[in-house]
Each structure stands twice: as C-alpha cells, then as structure tokens.
CSV table of C-alpha atoms in Angstrom, one decimal:
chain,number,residue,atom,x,y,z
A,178,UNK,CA,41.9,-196.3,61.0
A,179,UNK,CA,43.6,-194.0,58.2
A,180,UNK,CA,47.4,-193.7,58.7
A,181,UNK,CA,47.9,-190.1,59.5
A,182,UNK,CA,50.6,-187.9,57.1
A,183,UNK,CA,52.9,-187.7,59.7
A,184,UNK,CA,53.1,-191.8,60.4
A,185,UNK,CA,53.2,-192.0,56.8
A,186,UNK,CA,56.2,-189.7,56.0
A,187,UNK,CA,58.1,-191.4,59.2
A,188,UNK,CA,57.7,-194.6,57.6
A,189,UNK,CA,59.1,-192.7,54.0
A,190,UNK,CA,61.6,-191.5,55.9
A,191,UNK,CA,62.6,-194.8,57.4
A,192,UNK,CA,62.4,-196.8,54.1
A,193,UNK,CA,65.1,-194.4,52.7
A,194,UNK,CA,67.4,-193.7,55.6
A,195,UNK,CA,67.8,-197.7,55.9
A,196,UNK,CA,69.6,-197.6,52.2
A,197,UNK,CA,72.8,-197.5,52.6
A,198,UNK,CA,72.5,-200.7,54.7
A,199,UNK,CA,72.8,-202.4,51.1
A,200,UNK,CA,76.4,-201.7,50.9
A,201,UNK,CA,77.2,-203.1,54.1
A,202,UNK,CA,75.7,-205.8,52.9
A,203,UNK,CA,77.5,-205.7,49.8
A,204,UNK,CA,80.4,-205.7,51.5
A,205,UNK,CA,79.9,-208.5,54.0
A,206,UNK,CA,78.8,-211.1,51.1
A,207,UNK,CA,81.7,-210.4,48.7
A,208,UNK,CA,84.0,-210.9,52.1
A,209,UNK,CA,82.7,-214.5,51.5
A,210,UNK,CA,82.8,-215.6,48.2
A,211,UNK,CA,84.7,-218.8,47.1
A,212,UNK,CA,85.9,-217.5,44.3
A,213,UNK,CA,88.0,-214.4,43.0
A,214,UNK,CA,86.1,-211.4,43.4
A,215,UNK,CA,87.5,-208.1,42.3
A,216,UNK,CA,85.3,-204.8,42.9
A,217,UNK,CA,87.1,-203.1,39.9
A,218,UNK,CA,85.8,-206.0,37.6
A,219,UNK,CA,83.2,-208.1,39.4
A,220,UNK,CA,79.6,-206.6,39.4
A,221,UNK,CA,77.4,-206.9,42.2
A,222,UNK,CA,75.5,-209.5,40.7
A,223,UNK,CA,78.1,-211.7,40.9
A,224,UNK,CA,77.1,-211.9,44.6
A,225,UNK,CA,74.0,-213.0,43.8
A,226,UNK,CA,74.6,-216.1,42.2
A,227,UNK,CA,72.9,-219.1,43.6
A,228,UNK,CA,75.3,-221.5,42.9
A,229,UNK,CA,79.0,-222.2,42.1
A,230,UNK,CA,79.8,-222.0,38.8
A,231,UNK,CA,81.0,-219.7,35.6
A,232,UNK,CA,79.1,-216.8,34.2
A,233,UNK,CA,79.9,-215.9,30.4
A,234,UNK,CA,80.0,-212.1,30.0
A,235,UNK,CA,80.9,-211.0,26.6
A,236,UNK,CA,85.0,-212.0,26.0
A,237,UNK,CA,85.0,-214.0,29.1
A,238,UNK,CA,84.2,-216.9,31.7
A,239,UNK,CA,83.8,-215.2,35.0
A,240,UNK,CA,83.5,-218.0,37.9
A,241,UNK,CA,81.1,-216.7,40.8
A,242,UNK,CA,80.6,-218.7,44.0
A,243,UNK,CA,78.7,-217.2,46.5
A,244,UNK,CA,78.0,-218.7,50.0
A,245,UNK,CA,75.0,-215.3,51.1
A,246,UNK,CA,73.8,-215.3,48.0
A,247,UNK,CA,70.5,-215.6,50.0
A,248,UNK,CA,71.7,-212.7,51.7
A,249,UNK,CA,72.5,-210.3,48.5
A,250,UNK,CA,69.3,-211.6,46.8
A,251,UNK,CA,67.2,-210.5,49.9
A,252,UNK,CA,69.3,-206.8,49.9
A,253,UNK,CA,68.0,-206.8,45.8
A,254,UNK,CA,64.7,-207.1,46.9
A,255,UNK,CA,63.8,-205.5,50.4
A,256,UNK,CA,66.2,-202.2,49.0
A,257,UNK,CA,63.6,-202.3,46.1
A,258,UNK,CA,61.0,-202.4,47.6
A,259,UNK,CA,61.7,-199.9,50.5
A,260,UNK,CA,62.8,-197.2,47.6
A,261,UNK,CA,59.8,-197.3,46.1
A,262,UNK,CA,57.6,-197.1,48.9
A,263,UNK,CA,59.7,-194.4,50.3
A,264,UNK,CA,59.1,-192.1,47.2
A,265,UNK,CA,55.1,-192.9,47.5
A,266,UNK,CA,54.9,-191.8,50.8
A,267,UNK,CA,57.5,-189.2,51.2
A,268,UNK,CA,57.1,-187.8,47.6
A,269,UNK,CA,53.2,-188.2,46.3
A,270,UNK,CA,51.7,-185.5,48.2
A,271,UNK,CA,54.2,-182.6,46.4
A,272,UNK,CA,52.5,-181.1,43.2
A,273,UNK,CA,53.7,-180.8,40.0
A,274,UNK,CA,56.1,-182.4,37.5
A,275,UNK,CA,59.3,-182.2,39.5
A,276,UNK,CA,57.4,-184.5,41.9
A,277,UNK,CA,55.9,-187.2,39.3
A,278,UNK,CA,58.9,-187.9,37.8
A,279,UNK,CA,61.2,-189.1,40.7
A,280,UNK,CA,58.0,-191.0,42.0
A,281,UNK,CA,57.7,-193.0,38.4
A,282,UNK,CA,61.9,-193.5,38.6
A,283,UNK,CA,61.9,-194.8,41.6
A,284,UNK,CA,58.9,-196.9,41.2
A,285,UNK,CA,61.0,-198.6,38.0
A,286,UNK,CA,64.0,-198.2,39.9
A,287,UNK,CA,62.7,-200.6,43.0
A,288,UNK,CA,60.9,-203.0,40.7
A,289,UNK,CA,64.4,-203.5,38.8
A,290,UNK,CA,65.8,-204.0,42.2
A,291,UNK,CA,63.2,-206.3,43.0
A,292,UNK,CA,63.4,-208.5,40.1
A,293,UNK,CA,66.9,-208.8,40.0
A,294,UNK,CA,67.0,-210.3,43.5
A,295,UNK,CA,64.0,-213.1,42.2
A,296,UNK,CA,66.0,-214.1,39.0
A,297,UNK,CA,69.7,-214.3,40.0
A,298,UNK,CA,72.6,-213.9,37.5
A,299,UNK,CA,73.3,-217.7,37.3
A,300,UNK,CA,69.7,-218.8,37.1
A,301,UNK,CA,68.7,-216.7,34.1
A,302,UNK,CA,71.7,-214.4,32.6
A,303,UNK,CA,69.9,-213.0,29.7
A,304,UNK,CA,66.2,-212.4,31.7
A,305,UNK,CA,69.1,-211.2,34.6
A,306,UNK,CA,70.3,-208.7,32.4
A,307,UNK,CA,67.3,-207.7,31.4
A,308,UNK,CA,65.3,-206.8,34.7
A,309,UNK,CA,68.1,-205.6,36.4
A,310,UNK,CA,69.1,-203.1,33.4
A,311,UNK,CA,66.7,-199.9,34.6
A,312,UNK,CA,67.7,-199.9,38.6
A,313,UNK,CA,71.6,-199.6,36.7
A,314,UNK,CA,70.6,-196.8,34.3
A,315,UNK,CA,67.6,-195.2,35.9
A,316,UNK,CA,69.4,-194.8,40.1
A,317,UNK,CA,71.4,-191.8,38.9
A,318,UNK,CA,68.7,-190.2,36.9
A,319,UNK,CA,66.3,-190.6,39.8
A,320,UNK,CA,68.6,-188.8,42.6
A,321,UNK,CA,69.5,-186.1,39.9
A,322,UNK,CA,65.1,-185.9,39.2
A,323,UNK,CA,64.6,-186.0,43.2
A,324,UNK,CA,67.3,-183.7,44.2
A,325,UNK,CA,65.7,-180.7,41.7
A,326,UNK,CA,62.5,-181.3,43.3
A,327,UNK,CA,64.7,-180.2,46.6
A,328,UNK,CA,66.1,-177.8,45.2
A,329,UNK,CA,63.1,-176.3,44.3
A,330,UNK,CA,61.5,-176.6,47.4
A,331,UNK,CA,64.4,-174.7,49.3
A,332,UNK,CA,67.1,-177.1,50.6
A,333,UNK,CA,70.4,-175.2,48.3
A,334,UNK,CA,72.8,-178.6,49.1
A,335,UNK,CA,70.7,-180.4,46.6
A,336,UNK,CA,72.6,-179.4,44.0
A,337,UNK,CA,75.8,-181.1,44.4
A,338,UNK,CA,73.2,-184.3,44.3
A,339,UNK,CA,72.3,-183.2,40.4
A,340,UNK,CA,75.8,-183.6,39.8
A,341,UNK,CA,76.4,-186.7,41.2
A,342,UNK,CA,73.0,-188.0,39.6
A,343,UNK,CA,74.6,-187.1,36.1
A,344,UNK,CA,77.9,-188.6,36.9
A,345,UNK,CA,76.2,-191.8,38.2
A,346,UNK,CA,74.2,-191.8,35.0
A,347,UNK,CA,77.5,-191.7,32.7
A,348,UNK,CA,78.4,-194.0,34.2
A,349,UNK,CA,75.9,-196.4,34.3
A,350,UNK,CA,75.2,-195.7,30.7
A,351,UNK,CA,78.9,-196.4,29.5
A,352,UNK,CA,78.8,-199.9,31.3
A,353,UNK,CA,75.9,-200.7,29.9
A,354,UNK,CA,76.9,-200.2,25.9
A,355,UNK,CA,80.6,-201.4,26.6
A,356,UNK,CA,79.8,-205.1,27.3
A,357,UNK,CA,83.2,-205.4,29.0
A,358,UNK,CA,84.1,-207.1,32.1
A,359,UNK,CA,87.0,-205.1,33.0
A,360,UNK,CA,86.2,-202.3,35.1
A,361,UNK,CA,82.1,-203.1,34.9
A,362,UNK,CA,82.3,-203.7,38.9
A,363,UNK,CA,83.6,-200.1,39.3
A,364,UNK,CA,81.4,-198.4,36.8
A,365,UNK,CA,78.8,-200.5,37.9
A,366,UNK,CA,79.5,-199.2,41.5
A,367,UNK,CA,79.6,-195.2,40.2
A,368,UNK,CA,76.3,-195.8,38.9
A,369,UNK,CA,74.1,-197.9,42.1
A,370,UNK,CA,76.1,-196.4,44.9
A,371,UNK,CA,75.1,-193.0,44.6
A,372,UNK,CA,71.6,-193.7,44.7
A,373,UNK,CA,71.5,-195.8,48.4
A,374,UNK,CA,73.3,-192.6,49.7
A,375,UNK,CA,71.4,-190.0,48.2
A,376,UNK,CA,68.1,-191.9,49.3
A,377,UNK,CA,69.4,-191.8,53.1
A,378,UNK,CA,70.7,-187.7,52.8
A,379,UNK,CA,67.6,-186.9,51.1
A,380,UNK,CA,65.6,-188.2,53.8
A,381,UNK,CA,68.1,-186.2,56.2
A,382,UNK,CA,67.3,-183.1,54.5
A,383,UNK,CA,63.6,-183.8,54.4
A,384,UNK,CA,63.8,-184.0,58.0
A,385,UNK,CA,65.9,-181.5,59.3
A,386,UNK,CA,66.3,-179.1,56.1
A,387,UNK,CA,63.0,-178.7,54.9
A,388,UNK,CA,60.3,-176.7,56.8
A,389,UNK,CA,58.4,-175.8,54.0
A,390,UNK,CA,58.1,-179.5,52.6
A,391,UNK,CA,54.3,-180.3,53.1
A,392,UNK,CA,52.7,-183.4,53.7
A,393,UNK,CA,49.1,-182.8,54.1
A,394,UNK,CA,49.1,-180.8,57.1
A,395,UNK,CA,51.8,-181.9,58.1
A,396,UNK,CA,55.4,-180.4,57.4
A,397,UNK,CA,58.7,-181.3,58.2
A,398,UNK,CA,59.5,-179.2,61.1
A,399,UNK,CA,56.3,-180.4,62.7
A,400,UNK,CA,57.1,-184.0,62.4
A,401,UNK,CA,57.9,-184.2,66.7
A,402,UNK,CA,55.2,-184.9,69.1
C-alpha cells in the first residue's frame, strides 16, 4: 500500500518539529561531563568523545570526558537523519530551484550529522573534522535556502529566518578558518543552533501558515481528517 501525501508530509513534519530535542540533549550530556566544559570554548563535539582523555586542537590540549557520549553520538545521528528525511518528504513535491537546493543542503547537512555521530572526535580527530565540517558550514545556508522557498510560497515571517541563516553562516564560516579554541564552542553554537530551531518553526509554519503549500493533492490546510 502506497503512503498517501498527507501520511507522508505528517511524518516530514514530525521529523523536523522533533529538532530542537538535540539541544536538550546537548544540554543534559554536557551537565555530566568529567571534565571542564565551557560552552564559550568547548564545541559540541567535545560531548561526543568516547573516552576520557585530551584532544589537541590547534594551540592547545583540550581534556574531554564524557560519561553520555552514547547519548550525544545517537543525537548526531537520529538529528541527521530525521533532517534529511524531513526535507524529502516535506520539500520534494515543490517545483523549481528554490525547492532543489534546500533538499540537496539538507541531504549533506544530515549525512554530516550522521557521520559525525559514527566517528567521534576522540576516535578519529582529523576524519572527525572532516565529516562533520558541512552540517557546521552548510545548517545556516540551508535555513536561509529553505526559508526563501517560504517566502516565496506566501508565509512573510520567513524572512527574519534569511537573516538568521546568513548570521549562522558567518559564523560558522569564521570558526572554521580561525582554528582557535577560544570562543569555537560559541561560534560553533551561532552556527548549529539556528538550524534545529528553524527546522521545528518551519514545520510550524508549513502547518498552520501555509495553505497554498501543495503536496500532491494534498495542502496544508487540508492536512485534518
């Protein structure tokens, strides 16, 4: 039996309104750690690190010890995957550019998140770095991407969201070419935060915003029984 559009864009809907569970998460792992964990200077991979021990980041030895590592990991890669099959479902039936793009960011954007999660900081720093690099400089170019394609299908309170997606992307681009521990837990923060937000008020707005947004036959105002 074929899912129907409107169990389909539920489920979209659902995969990105449980987002900003992440930084509850976030919050209750870093409420554990063993060692001293600052959110202006430790990244959120420090939470991730399987075992106790040092990390060297360029200039420094940063100790991590993580007791739900298990639990951060698991965030990584359930938030990963959940984004990106949100943005299939919720996003693949719109026409045009505007709609292509946010799909393909946030296709990249949950694979980062994904791999991240498999290869923690501690077990592979360089490979670390390296998977987990798009989901930090692609999150804010994705919400900017997806909250055009609102904009241009009617909802006006997308805009502030293009903002904050170019803020987010600063951000996140200045952390990654400074190489500097201090302060790389806050930028880091400016530039993945945004993005579990937007995901769950984008989904809001699909919902109750939106009447126009099609999905097959379905639209968003016709989404009740």
């Amino acid at each position: 039996m074929q899912p129907t559009p409107r169990r389909t864009t539920q489920v979209g809907l659902l995969c990105w309104a449980i987002q900003p569970l992440s930084l509850i998460i976030e919050v209750v792992v870093a409420a554990t750690v063993r060692a001293p964990y600052s959110w202006l200077d430790n990244t959120i991979s420090d939470l991730g690190a399987r075992t106790c021990t040092t990390v060297a980041y360029p200039g420094v030895d940063v100790p991590v010890c993580s007791p739900l590592h298990g639990l951060m990991n698991a965030s990584f890669m359930i938030g990963g995957i959940t984004t990106a099959l949100g943005a299939w479902l919720l996003l693949r039936r719109q026409d045009g550019r505007f709609a292509t793009l946010p799909i393909a960011l946030w296709t990249i954007y949950g694979l980062s998140g994904v791999l991240t999660g498999f290869v923690p900081l501690d077990v592979g720093p360089v490979l670390h770095y390296v998977v987990s690099t798009p989901a930090v400089l692609l999150g804010g170019v994705a919400v900017a991407a997806t909250a055009r394609l609102l904009t241009r299908r009617g909802w006006g309170g997308a805009k502030v969201w293009v903002v904050i997606g170019i803020i987010s992307t600063l951000a996140s681009v200045f952390l990654t070419i400074r190489l500097d521990p201090a302060w790389g837990g806050l930028l880091e923060r400016i530039g993945i935060w945004p993005s579990a937000v937007a995901l769950a008020v984008f989904a809001w707005a699909i919902r109750y915003r939106l009447p126009r947004w099609t999905f097959g036959a379905y639209s968003s105002a016709r989404l009740d029984p």
